[in-house]
Short mmCIF file of C-alpha atoms in Angstrom, two decimals:
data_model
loop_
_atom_site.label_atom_id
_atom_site.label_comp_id
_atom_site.label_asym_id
_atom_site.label_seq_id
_atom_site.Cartn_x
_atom_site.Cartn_y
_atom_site.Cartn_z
CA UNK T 929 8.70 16.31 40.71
CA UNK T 930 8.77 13.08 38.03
CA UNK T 931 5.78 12.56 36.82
CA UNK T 932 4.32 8.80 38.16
CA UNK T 933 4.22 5.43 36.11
CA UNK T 934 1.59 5.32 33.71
CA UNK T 935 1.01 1.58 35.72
CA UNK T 936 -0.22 3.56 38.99
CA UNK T 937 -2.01 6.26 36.97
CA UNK T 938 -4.29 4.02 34.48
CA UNK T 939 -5.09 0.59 34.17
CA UNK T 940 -3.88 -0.72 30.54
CA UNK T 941 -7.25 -1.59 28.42
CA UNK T 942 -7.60 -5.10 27.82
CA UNK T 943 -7.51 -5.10 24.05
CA UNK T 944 -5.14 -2.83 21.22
CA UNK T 945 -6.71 -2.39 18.20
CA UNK T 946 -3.82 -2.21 15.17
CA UNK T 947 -4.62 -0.12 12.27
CA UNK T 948 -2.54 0.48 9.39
CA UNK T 949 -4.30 3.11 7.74
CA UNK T 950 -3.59 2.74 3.92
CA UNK T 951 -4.72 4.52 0.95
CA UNK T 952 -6.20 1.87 -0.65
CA UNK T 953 -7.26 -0.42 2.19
CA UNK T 954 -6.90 -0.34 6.49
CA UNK T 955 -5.57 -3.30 7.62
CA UNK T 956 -6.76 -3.99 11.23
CA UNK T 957 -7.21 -6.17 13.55
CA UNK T 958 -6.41 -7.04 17.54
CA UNK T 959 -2.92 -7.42 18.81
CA UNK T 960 -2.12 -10.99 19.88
CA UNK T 961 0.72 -12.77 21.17
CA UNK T 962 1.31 -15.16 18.13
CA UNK T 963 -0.44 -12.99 15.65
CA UNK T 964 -1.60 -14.88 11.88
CA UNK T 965 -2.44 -12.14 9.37
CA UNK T 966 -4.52 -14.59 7.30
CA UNK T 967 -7.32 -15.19 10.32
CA UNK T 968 -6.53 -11.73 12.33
CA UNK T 969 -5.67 -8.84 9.99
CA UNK T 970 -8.77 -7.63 7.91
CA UNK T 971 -8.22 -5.60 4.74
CA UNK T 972 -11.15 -3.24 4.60
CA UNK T 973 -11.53 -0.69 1.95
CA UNK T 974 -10.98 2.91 2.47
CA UNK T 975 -13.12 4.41 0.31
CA UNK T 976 -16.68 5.58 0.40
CA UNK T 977 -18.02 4.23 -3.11
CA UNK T 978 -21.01 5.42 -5.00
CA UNK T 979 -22.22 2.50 -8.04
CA UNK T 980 -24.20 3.53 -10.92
CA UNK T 981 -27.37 2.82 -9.36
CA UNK T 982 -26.60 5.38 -6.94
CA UNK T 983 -26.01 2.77 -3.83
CA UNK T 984 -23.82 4.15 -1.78
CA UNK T 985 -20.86 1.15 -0.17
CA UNK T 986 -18.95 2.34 2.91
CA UNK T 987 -15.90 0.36 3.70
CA UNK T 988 -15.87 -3.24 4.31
CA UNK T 989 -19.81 -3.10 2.30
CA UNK T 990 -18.25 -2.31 -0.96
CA UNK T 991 -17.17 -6.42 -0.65
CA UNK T 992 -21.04 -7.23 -1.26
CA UNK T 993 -20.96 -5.14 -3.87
CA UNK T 994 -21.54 -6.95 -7.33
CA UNK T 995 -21.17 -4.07 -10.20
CA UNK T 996 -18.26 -2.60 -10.12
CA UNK T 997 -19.09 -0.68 -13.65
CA UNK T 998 -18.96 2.88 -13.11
CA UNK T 999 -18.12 3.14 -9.71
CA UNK T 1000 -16.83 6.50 -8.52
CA UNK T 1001 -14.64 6.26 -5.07
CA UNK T 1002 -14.02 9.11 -2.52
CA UNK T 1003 -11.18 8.08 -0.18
CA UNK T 1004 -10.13 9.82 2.58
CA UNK T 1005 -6.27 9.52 2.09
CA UNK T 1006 -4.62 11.34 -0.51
CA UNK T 1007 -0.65 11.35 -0.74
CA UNK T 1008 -0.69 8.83 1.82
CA UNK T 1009 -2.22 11.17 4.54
CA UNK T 1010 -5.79 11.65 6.19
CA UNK T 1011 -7.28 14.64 4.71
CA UNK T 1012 -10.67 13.87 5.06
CA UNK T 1013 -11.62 12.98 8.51
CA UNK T 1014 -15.52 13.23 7.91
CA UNK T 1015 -15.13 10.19 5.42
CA UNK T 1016 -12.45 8.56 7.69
CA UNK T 1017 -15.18 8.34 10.64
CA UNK T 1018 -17.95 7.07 8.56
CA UNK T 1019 -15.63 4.02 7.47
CA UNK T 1020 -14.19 3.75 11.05
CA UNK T 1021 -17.36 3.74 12.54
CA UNK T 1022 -18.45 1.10 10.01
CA UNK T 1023 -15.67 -0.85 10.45
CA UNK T 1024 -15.03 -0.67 14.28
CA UNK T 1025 -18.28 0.55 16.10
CA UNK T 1026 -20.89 -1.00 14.43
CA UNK T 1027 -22.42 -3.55 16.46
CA UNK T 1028 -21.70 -6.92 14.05
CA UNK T 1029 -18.38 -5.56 12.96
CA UNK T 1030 -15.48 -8.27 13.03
CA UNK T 1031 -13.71 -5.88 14.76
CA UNK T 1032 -16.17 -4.00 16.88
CA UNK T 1033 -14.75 -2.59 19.88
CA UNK T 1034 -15.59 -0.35 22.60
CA UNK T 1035 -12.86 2.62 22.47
CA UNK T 1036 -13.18 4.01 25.93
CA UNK T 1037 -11.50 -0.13 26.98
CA UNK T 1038 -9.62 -0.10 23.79
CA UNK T 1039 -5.74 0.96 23.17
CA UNK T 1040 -5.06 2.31 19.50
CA UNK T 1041 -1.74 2.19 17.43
CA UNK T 1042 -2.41 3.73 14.31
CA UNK T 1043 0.18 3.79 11.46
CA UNK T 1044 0.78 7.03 9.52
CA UNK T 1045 3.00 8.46 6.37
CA UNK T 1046 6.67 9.43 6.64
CA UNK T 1047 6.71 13.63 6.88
CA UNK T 1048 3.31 14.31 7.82
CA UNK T 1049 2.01 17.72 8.36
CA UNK T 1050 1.85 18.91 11.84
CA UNK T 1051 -1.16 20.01 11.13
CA UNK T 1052 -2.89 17.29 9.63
CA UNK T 1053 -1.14 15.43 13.07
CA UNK T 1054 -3.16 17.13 15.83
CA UNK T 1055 -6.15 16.98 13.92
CA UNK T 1056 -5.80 13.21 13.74
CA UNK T 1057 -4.76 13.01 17.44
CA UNK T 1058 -7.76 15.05 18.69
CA UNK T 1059 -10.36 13.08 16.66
CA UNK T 1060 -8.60 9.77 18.52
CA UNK T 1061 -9.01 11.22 22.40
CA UNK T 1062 -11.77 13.38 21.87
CA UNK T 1063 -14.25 11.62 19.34
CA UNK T 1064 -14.07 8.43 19.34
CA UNK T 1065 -12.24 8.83 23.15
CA UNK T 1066 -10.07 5.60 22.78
CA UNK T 1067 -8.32 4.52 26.23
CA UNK T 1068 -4.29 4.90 25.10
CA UNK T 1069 -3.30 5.66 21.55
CA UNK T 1070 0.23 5.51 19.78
CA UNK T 1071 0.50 7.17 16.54
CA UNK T 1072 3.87 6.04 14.08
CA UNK T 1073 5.30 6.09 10.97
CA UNK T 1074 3.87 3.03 9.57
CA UNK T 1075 7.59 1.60 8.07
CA UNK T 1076 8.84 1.55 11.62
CA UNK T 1077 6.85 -1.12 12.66
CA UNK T 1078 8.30 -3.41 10.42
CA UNK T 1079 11.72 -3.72 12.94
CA UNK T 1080 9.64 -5.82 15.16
CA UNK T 1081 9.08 -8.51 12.85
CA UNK T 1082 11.37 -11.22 12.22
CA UNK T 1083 13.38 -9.99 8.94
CA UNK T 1084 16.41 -12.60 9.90
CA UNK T 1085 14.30 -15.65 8.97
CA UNK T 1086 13.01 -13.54 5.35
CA UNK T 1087 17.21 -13.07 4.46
CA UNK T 1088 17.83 -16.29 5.13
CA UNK T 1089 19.86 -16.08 8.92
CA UNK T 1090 20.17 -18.79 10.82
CA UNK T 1091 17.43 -18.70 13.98
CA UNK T 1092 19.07 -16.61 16.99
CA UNK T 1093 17.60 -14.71 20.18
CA UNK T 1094 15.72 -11.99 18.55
CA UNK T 1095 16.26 -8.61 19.88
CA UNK T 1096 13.59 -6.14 20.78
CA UNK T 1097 14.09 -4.54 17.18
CA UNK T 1098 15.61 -4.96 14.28
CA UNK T 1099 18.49 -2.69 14.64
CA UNK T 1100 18.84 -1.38 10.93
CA UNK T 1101 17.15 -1.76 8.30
CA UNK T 1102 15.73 -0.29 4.90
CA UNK T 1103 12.04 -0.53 4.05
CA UNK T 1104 10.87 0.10 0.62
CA UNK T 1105 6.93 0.43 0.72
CA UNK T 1106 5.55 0.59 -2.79
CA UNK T 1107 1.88 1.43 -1.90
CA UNK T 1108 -1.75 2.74 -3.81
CA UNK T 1109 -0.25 6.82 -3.32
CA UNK T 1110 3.36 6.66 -3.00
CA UNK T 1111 6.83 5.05 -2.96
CA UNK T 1112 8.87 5.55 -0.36
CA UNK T 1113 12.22 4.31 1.15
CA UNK T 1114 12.55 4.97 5.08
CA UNK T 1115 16.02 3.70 7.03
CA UNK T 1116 14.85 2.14 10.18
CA UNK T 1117 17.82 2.51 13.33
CA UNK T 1118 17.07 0.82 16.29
CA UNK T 1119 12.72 1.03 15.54
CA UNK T 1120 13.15 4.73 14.13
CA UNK T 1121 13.24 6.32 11.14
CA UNK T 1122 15.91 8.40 10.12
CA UNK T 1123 14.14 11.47 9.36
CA UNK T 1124 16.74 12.91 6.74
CA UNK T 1125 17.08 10.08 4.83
CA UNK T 1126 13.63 9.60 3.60
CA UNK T 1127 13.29 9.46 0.08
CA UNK T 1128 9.72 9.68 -1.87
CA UNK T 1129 8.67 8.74 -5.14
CA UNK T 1130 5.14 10.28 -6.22
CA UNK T 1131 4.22 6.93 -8.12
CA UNK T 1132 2.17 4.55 -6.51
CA UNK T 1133 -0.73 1.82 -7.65
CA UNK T 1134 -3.00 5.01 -8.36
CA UNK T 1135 -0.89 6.66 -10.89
CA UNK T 1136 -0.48 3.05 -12.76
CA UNK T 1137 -3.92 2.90 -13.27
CA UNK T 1138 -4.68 6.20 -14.14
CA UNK T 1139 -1.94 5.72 -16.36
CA UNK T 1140 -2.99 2.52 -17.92
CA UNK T 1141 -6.88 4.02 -18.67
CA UNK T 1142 -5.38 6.92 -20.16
CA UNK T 1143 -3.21 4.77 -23.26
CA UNK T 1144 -6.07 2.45 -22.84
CA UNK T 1145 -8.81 5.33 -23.80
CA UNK T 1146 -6.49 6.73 -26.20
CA UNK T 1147 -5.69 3.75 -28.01
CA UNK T 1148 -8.91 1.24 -27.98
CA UNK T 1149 -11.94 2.43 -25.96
CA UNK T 1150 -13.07 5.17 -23.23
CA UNK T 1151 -12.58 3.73 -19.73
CA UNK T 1152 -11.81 6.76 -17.96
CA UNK T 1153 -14.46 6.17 -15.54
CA UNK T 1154 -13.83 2.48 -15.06
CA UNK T 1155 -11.44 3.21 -12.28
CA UNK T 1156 -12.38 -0.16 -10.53
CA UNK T 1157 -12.35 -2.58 -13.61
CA UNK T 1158 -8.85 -1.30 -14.99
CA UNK T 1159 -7.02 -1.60 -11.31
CA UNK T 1160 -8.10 -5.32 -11.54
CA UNK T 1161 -6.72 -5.36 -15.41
CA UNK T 1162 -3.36 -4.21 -14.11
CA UNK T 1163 -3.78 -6.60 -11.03
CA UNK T 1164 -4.40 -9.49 -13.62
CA UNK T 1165 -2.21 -8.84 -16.29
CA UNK T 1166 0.33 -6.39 -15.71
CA UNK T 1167 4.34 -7.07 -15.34
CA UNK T 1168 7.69 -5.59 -14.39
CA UNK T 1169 10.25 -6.18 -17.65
CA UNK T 1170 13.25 -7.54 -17.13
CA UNK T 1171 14.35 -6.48 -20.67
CA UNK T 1172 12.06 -3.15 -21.73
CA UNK T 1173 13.92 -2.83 -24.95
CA UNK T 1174 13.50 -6.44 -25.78
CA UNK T 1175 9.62 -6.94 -24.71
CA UNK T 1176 9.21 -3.81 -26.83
CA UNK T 1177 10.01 -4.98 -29.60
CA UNK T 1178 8.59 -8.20 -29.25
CA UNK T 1179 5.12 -5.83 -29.15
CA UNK T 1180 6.23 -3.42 -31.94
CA UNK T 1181 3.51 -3.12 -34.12
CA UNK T 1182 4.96 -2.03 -36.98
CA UNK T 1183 7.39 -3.48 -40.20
CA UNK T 1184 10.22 -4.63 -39.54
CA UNK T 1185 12.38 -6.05 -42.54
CA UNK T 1186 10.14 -5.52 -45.84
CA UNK T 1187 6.96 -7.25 -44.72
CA UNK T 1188 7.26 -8.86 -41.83
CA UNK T 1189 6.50 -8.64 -37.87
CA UNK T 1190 7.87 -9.86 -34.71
CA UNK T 1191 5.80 -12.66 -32.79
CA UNK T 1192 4.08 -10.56 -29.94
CA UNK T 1193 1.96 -14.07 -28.51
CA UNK T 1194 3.95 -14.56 -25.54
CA UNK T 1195 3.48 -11.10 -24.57
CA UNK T 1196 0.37 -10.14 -25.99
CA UNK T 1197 -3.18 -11.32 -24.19
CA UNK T 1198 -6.86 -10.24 -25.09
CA UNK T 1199 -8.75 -9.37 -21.86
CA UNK T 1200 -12.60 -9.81 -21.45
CA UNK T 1201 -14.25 -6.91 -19.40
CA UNK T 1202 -16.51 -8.18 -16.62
CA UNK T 1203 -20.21 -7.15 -17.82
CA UNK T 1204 -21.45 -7.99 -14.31
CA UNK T 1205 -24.03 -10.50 -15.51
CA UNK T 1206 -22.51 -13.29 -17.74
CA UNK T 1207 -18.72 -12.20 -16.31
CA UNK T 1208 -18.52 -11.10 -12.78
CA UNK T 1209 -14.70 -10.89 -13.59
CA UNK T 1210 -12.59 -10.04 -15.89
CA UNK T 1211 -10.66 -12.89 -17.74
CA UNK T 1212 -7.54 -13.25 -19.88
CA UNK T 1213 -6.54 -15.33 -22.86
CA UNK T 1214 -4.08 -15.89 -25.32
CA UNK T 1215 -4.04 -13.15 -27.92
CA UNK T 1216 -6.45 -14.23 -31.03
CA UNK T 1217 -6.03 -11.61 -34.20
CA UNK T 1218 -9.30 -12.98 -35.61
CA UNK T 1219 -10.91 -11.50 -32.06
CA UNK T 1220 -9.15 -8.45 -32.31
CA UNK T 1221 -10.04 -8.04 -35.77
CA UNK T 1222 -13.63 -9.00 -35.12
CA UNK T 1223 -13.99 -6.66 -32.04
CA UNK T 1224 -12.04 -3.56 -34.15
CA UNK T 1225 -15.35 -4.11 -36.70
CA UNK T 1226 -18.42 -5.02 -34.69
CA UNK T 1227 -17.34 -3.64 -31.00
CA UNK T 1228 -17.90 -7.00 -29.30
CA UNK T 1229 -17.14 -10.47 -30.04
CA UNK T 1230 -19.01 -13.76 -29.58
CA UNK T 1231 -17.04 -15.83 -26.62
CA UNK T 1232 -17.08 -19.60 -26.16
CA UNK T 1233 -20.25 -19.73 -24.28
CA UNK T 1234 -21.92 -18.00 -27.12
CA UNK T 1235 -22.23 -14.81 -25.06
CA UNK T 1236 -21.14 -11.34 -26.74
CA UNK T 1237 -18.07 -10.41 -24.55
CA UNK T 1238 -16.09 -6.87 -24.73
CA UNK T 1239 -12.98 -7.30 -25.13
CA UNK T 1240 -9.09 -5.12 -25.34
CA UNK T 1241 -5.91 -6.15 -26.44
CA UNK T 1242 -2.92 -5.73 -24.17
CA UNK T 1243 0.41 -5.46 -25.36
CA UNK T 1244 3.48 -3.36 -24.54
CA UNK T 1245 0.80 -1.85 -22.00
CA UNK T 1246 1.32 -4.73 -19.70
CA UNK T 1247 5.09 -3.74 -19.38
CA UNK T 1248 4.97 0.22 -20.03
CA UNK T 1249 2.62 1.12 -17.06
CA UNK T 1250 5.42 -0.34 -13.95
CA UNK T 1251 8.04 0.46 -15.95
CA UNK T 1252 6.92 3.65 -14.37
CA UNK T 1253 8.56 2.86 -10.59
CA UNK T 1254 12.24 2.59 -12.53
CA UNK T 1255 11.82 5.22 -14.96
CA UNK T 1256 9.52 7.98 -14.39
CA UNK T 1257 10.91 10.13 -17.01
CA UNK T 1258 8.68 8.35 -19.21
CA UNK T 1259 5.82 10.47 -18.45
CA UNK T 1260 8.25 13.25 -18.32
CA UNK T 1261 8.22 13.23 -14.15
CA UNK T 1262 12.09 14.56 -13.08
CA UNK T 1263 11.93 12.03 -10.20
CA UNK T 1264 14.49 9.56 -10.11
CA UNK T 1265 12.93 5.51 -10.29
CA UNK T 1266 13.02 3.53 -6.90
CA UNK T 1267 16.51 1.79 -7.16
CA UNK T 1268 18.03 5.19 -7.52
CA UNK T 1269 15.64 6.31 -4.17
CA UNK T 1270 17.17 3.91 -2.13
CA UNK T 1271 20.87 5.30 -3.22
CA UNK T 1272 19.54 8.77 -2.91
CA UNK T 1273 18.27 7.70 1.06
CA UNK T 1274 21.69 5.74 1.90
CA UNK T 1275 23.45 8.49 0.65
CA UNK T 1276 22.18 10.74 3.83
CA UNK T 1277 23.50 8.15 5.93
CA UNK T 1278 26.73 7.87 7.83
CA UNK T 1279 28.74 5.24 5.20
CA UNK T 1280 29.18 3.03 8.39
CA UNK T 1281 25.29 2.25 8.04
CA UNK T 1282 25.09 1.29 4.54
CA UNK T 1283 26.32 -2.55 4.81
CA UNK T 1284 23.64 -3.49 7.67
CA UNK T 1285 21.13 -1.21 5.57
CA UNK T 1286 22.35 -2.87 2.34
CA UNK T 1287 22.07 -6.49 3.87
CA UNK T 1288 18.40 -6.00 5.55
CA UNK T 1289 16.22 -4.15 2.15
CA UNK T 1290 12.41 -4.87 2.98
CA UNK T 1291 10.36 -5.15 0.17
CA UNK T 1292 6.45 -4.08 1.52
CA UNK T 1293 3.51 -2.71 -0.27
CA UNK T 1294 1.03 -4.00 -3.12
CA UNK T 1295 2.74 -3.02 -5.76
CA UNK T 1296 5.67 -5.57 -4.82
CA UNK T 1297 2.48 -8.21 -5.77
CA UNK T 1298 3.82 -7.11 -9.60
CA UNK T 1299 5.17 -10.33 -11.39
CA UNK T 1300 9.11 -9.46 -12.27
CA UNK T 1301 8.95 -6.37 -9.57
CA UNK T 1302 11.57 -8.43 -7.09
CA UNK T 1303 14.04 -9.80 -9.79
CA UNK T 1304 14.11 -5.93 -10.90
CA UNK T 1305 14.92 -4.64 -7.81
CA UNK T 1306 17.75 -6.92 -6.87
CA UNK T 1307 19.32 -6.61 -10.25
CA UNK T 1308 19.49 -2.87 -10.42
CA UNK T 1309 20.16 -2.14 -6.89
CA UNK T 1310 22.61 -4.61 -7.28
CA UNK T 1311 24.35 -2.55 -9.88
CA UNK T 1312 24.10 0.99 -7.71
CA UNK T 1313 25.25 -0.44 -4.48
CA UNK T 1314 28.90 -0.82 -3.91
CA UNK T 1315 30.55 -3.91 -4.51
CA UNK T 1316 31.60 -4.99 -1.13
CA UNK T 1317 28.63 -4.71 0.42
CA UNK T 1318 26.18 -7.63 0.66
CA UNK T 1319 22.63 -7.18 -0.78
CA UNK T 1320 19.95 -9.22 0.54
CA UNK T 1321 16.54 -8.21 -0.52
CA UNK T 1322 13.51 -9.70 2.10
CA UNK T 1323 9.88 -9.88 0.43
CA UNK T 1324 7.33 -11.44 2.69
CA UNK T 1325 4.85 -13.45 2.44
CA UNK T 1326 1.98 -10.65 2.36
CA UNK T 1327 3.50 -7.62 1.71
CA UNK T 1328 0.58 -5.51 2.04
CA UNK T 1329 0.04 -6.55 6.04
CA UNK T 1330 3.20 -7.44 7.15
CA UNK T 1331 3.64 -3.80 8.58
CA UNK T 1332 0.58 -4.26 11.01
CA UNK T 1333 2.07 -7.82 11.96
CA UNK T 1334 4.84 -5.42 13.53
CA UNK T 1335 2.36 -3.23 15.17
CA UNK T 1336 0.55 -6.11 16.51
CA UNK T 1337 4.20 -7.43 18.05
CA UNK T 1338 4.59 -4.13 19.60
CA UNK T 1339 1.60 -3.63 20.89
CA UNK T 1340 1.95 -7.08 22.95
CA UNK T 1341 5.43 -5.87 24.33
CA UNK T 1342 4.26 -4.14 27.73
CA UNK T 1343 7.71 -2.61 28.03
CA UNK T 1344 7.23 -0.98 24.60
CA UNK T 1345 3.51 -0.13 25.26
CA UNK T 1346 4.71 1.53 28.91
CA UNK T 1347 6.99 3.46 26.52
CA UNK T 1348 5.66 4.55 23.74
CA UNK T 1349 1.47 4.63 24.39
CA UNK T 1350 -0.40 7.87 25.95
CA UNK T 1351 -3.44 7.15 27.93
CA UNK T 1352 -6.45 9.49 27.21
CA UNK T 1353 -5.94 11.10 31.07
CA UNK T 1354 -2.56 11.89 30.02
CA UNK T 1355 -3.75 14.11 26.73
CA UNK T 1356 -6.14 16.06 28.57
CA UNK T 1357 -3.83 17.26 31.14
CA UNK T 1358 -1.19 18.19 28.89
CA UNK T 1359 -2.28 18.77 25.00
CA UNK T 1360 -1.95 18.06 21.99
CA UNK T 1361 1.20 20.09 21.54
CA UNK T 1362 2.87 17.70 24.22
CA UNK T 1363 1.60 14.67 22.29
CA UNK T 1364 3.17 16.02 19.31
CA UNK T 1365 6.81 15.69 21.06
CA UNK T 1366 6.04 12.70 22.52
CA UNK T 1367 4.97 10.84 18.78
CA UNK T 1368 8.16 12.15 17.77
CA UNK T 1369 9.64 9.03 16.54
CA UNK T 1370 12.91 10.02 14.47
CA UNK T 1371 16.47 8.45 14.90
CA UNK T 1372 19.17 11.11 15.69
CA UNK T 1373 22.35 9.72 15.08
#
């Protein structure tokens, strides 16, 4: 006997709370029908933080925090997947239960779509899908690979199409998602992945900043354990190359000729550390060798307000710590960079695919934020892709939220919430191993 419409079973909740659940930060908010990420997606942090004064920040708090120095994080995600759910619930519960949240909600009248990672564990899965329905008991709950989402938005207007009757979905397309744990290219078909054709990079924004306070300890001070302060150096000051060889020389420190050396000033910038009383932020300036010489003998410098600042000297460092996501060999990694990714994913595609894929390449995550990251892209993909086929390279406005402004279309398309949404009622009766076939959102083609 078919089983009945989910419309005679169960009543739809009023509200559907979007959550793409990043590393770094969740971006969430309430599905609307003309969603604006600015006013309606919030960026909260997913971390648990712990300052040196042994205050403890969960979530959205850490943003009234005002001493960053020190400040050791414990974040639920690693490798772009929920490992920790005891630290997820804390921030969830923060961030969506407590009574003066933005975004507080009542689960039980609440629909959830939560985002995940490409090739998640099965394991790691079910757990996630029972602490949904049987914790925090939300109403109807989706679970998808976050990249997917992204075929509901409207990538035509991004490539530069005129304005036509927008289908459902996208019907291909190739996201790139640069993001705080990983790298990864996913095909979309029709508002699936293509499971075989996912390609990973293990660099993300993480591994550039543990990167950067490694050379940074090595070569000037210790700022191991200034996690914080040196993501908001590379934030500031850091840049894709589009001429590594060039820019390195420009920063070459040593002889060239019989006593000379290259001008480094365009390049090179002295960076004031935040002290969190005079400087709440960090601040850069135009490289001064007195400064650098003064700092190299006394350990801090006098700045213009008379106040004694800390300060480092940034050179090829700006450059060298992206250059990562094109050339991880670098750091001796065997991985290929990211232009050679998105070869390495078309290649597991029928050939037939590769124009629309090639003409519709979605640029998403924070590390697209880099200065010269774009340009990079274009030009070296550019060079890989074959010659007849049309490269047009989309890079919205916010990068880091654009894939919840897909979830939040979705979630207002009642066909597509009919379709693809499970209703607490319908988990009990049949388990989690059901739900697990039904979230099974792959293109077979």
């Amino acid at each position: 006997m078919p089983r009945a419409t989910k419309s005679t079973e169960h009543p739809w909740a009023p509200r559907t709370l979007v959550v793409d659940n990043g590393a770094y930060t969740i971006k969430a908010g309430f599905a609307s029908e003309s969603p604006d990420v600015e006013t309606e997606c919030f960026e909260i942090p997913n971390c648990i933080a712990r300052s040196r004064e042994r205050k403890t920040f969960v979530g959205a708090q850490l943003n009234c925090c005002d001493d960053f120095g020190e400040m050791v994080f414990r974040r639920p995600v690693e490798k772009g997947y929920i490992v920790n759910w005891e630290a997820e619930r804390d921030i969830w519960e923060q961030s969506f239960m407590r009574k003066n949240a933005p975004l507080n909600c009542d689960p039980s009248e609440t629909n959830l779509l939560l985002t995940e990672a490409p090739n998640s564990p099965t394991s790691l899965q079910t757990n996630c899908d029972q602490i949904v329905f049987e914790e925090f008991e939300f109403d109807a709950y989706y679970r998808c690979v976050g990249p997917s989402l992204n075929a509901y938005n409207d990538i035509a207007s991004l490539v530069g199409d005129p304005p036509t009757t927008q289908p459902i979905s996208t019907e291909c397309m190739l996201v790139v998602d640069s993001g705080y744990s990983h790298s990864v290219v996913t095909p979309i078909v029709h508002g699936r992945s293509v499971q075989q054709a996912i390609r990973r990079l293990p660099i993300g924004g993480k591994f550039l900043t543990n990167y950067l306070k490694e050379i940074i300890s090595i070569r000037q001070t210790n700022v191991i354990d200034e996690t914080y302060i040196m993501n908001r150096v590379k934030e500031d000051v850091c840049f894709v190359s589009s001429d590594f060889r060039t820019d390195l020389d420009k920063t070459w420190k040593g002889q060239v000729g019989a006593h000379s050396k290259p001008s480094n000033h365009d390049i090179v910038v002295d960076y004031v550390l935040p002290d969190y009383i005079h400087h709440m932020k960090g601040i850069a300036r135009p490289h001064d060798p007195r400064t650098a010489a003064m700092r190299n003998k006394y350990g801090a410098v006098p700045g213009p307000d008379g106040v004694m600042e800390t300060i480092m000297t940034l050179g090829n460092e700006r450059f060298a710590v992206p250059e990562l996501l094109f050339h991880p060999g670098d750091v001796s990694m065997k991985d290929s960079g990211l232009p050679e990714a998105v070869m390495r994913s078309l290649s597991a595609l029928p050939t037939g695919l590769w124009p629309a894929m090639l003409a519709n390449v979605l640029l998403l995550g924070g590390n697209v934020k880099i200065p010269g990251f774009v340009d990079r892209m274009r030009t070296e993909l550019r060079q890989l892709a074959p010659a007849e086929c049309e490269l047009r390279i989309a890079v919205p406005e916010s990068p880091t939220k654009f894939t919840w402004l897909g979830g939040s279309r979705l979630a207002c398309n009642p066909e597509l919430v009919k379709e693809r949404f499970v209703t607490r009622q319908e988990y009990l009766e049949h388990g989690a191993n059901w739900l697990l076939k039904r979230f099974a959102s792959t293109w077979t083609g």
